[in-house]
CSV table of C-alpha atoms in Angstrom, one decimal:
chain,number,residue,atom,x,y,z
A,1,UNK,CA,7.9,45.5,18.2
A,2,UNK,CA,7.4,42.8,20.8
A,3,UNK,CA,6.2,43.5,24.3
A,4,UNK,CA,7.6,42.0,27.5
A,5,UNK,CA,4.5,39.8,27.8
A,6,UNK,CA,5.0,38.4,24.3
A,7,UNK,CA,8.7,37.7,25.0
A,8,UNK,CA,8.0,35.8,28.2
A,9,UNK,CA,5.1,34.0,26.5
A,10,UNK,CA,7.5,32.8,23.7
A,11,UNK,CA,10.4,31.9,26.0
A,12,UNK,CA,9.5,28.2,26.5
A,13,UNK,CA,8.6,27.6,22.8
A,14,UNK,CA,11.8,29.3,21.8
A,15,UNK,CA,13.8,27.0,24.1
A,16,UNK,CA,12.0,24.0,22.6
A,17,UNK,CA,12.8,25.3,19.1
A,18,UNK,CA,16.5,25.5,20.0
A,19,UNK,CA,16.4,22.0,21.3
A,20,UNK,CA,14.6,20.9,18.0
A,21,UNK,CA,17.4,22.6,16.0
A,22,UNK,CA,20.0,20.8,18.0
A,23,UNK,CA,18.2,17.4,17.6
A,24,UNK,CA,17.8,18.0,13.9
A,25,UNK,CA,21.6,18.8,13.5
A,26,UNK,CA,22.5,15.6,15.5
A,27,UNK,CA,20.1,13.5,13.5
A,28,UNK,CA,21.6,14.8,10.2
A,29,UNK,CA,25.2,14.4,11.4
A,30,UNK,CA,24.7,11.0,13.1
A,31,UNK,CA,25.3,8.8,10.1
A,32,UNK,CA,28.6,10.7,9.4
A,33,UNK,CA,29.8,10.6,13.0
A,34,UNK,CA,28.8,6.9,13.7
A,35,UNK,CA,30.3,4.8,11.0
A,36,UNK,CA,28.4,1.8,12.1
A,37,UNK,CA,25.3,3.5,10.9
A,38,UNK,CA,26.7,3.5,7.4
A,39,UNK,CA,27.4,-0.2,7.8
A,40,UNK,CA,23.8,-0.8,8.9
A,41,UNK,CA,22.5,1.0,5.9
A,42,UNK,CA,24.9,-0.9,3.6
A,43,UNK,CA,23.8,-4.2,5.1
A,44,UNK,CA,20.1,-3.2,4.7
A,45,UNK,CA,20.7,-2.5,1.0
A,46,UNK,CA,22.6,-5.7,0.6
A,47,UNK,CA,19.8,-7.7,2.2
A,48,UNK,CA,17.2,-6.0,0.0
A,49,UNK,CA,19.3,-6.4,-3.2
A,50,UNK,CA,21.5,-9.4,-2.9
A,51,UNK,CA,22.6,-9.1,-6.6
A,52,UNK,CA,24.1,-5.6,-6.0
A,53,UNK,CA,27.8,-5.4,-6.3
A,54,UNK,CA,29.8,-3.5,-3.7
A,55,UNK,CA,30.1,-0.4,-6.0
A,56,UNK,CA,26.3,-0.3,-6.4
A,57,UNK,CA,25.8,-0.6,-2.6
A,58,UNK,CA,28.3,2.2,-2.0
A,59,UNK,CA,26.4,4.4,-4.5
A,60,UNK,CA,23.1,3.6,-2.8
A,61,UNK,CA,24.5,4.4,0.6
A,62,UNK,CA,26.0,7.7,-0.8
A,63,UNK,CA,22.6,8.6,-2.3
A,64,UNK,CA,20.8,7.9,1.0
A,65,UNK,CA,23.3,10.0,2.9
A,66,UNK,CA,22.9,12.9,0.5
A,67,UNK,CA,19.1,12.7,0.8
A,68,UNK,CA,19.2,12.6,4.6
A,69,UNK,CA,21.7,15.4,4.7
A,70,UNK,CA,19.5,17.6,2.5
A,71,UNK,CA,16.5,16.8,4.7
A,72,UNK,CA,18.6,17.7,7.8
A,73,UNK,CA,19.8,21.0,6.3
A,74,UNK,CA,16.2,22.0,5.3
A,75,UNK,CA,14.9,21.0,8.7
A,76,UNK,CA,17.6,23.1,10.4
A,77,UNK,CA,16.8,26.0,8.2
A,78,UNK,CA,13.1,25.6,9.1
A,79,UNK,CA,13.9,25.7,12.8
A,80,UNK,CA,16.2,28.7,12.5
A,81,UNK,CA,13.7,30.6,10.3
A,82,UNK,CA,10.9,29.9,12.8
A,83,UNK,CA,13.0,31.0,15.7
A,84,UNK,CA,13.8,34.2,13.9
A,85,UNK,CA,10.1,34.8,13.1
A,86,UNK,CA,9.2,34.3,16.7
A,87,UNK,CA,11.9,36.6,17.9
A,88,UNK,CA,10.9,39.4,15.6
A,89,UNK,CA,7.3,39.0,16.6
A,90,UNK,CA,5.7,37.7,13.4
A,91,UNK,CA,2.2,36.6,14.2
A,92,UNK,CA,2.2,33.9,11.6
A,93,UNK,CA,5.2,32.2,13.1
A,94,UNK,CA,2.8,29.7,14.8
A,95,UNK,CA,1.3,28.8,11.5
A,96,UNK,CA,4.8,28.4,10.0
A,97,UNK,CA,5.8,26.1,12.9
A,98,UNK,CA,2.6,24.0,12.5
A,99,UNK,CA,3.1,23.7,8.8
A,100,UNK,CA,6.8,22.7,9.1
A,101,UNK,CA,5.8,20.2,11.7
A,102,UNK,CA,3.2,18.7,9.4
A,103,UNK,CA,5.9,18.4,6.6
A,104,UNK,CA,8.4,16.9,9.1
A,105,UNK,CA,5.9,14.3,10.2
A,106,UNK,CA,5.1,13.3,6.6
A,107,UNK,CA,8.8,12.9,5.9
A,108,UNK,CA,9.3,10.8,9.1
A,109,UNK,CA,6.4,8.6,8.2
A,110,UNK,CA,7.7,8.2,4.7
A,111,UNK,CA,11.2,7.3,6.0
A,112,UNK,CA,9.6,4.6,8.2
A,113,UNK,CA,7.1,3.1,5.8
A,114,UNK,CA,7.9,3.6,2.1
A,115,UNK,CA,8.9,0.4,0.4
A,116,UNK,CA,11.3,0.2,-2.4
A,117,UNK,CA,11.2,-2.2,-5.4
A,118,UNK,CA,12.5,-5.1,-3.4
A,119,UNK,CA,9.4,-4.9,-1.2
A,120,UNK,CA,11.5,-4.0,1.9
A,121,UNK,CA,11.4,-0.7,3.6
A,122,UNK,CA,13.8,1.5,1.6
A,123,UNK,CA,15.5,3.2,4.5
A,124,UNK,CA,17.2,1.2,7.3
A,125,UNK,CA,14.9,1.4,10.4
A,126,UNK,CA,17.5,3.1,12.5
A,127,UNK,CA,17.8,6.0,10.1
A,128,UNK,CA,14.0,6.1,9.7
A,129,UNK,CA,13.6,6.6,13.4
A,130,UNK,CA,16.3,9.3,13.4
A,131,UNK,CA,13.9,11.3,11.2
A,132,UNK,CA,11.2,11.0,13.9
A,133,UNK,CA,13.4,12.6,16.7
A,134,UNK,CA,13.1,16.2,15.5
A,135,UNK,CA,9.3,15.9,15.4
A,136,UNK,CA,9.2,15.5,19.2
A,137,UNK,CA,10.3,19.0,20.0
A,138,UNK,CA,8.1,20.3,17.2
A,139,UNK,CA,5.1,18.6,18.7
A,140,UNK,CA,6.0,20.2,22.1
A,141,UNK,CA,6.3,23.7,20.5
A,142,UNK,CA,2.9,23.4,18.9
A,143,UNK,CA,1.3,22.0,22.0
A,144,UNK,CA,2.8,24.7,24.2
A,145,UNK,CA,1.4,27.4,21.9
A,146,UNK,CA,-2.0,25.8,21.8
A,147,UNK,CA,-2.1,25.5,25.6
A,148,UNK,CA,-1.1,29.2,25.9
A,149,UNK,CA,-3.9,30.5,23.8
């Protein structure tokens, strides 16, 4: 059972986690909401692989969107699971949050830097930077907890 002191101590990190969950949902849905993002991705693929036919470009765009959606869903599950762990008073919630942040940072770095067979960055930069956004509230949560202890 959590005490009143523990609840007030976790209030700000919980708020940041809720913001992180919202940012993650927005980042995952953004390519579906803003159709110009899909066009940017298709143009990026077309520039990297000029010999691709429209059907192949469409398949590559669909594959990238499926991968980004999966990452978004897993990220959202991570946020919600961590929020639940903090609310029920699990002591290891901080370790979970730190571990998930490390994974998210690795995914964001990969999205920004991994090159495909054409030699170009595989993911369009706009979508790569969208993967960085959820890391910002994650860094804030971990920093707030470190400062509090």
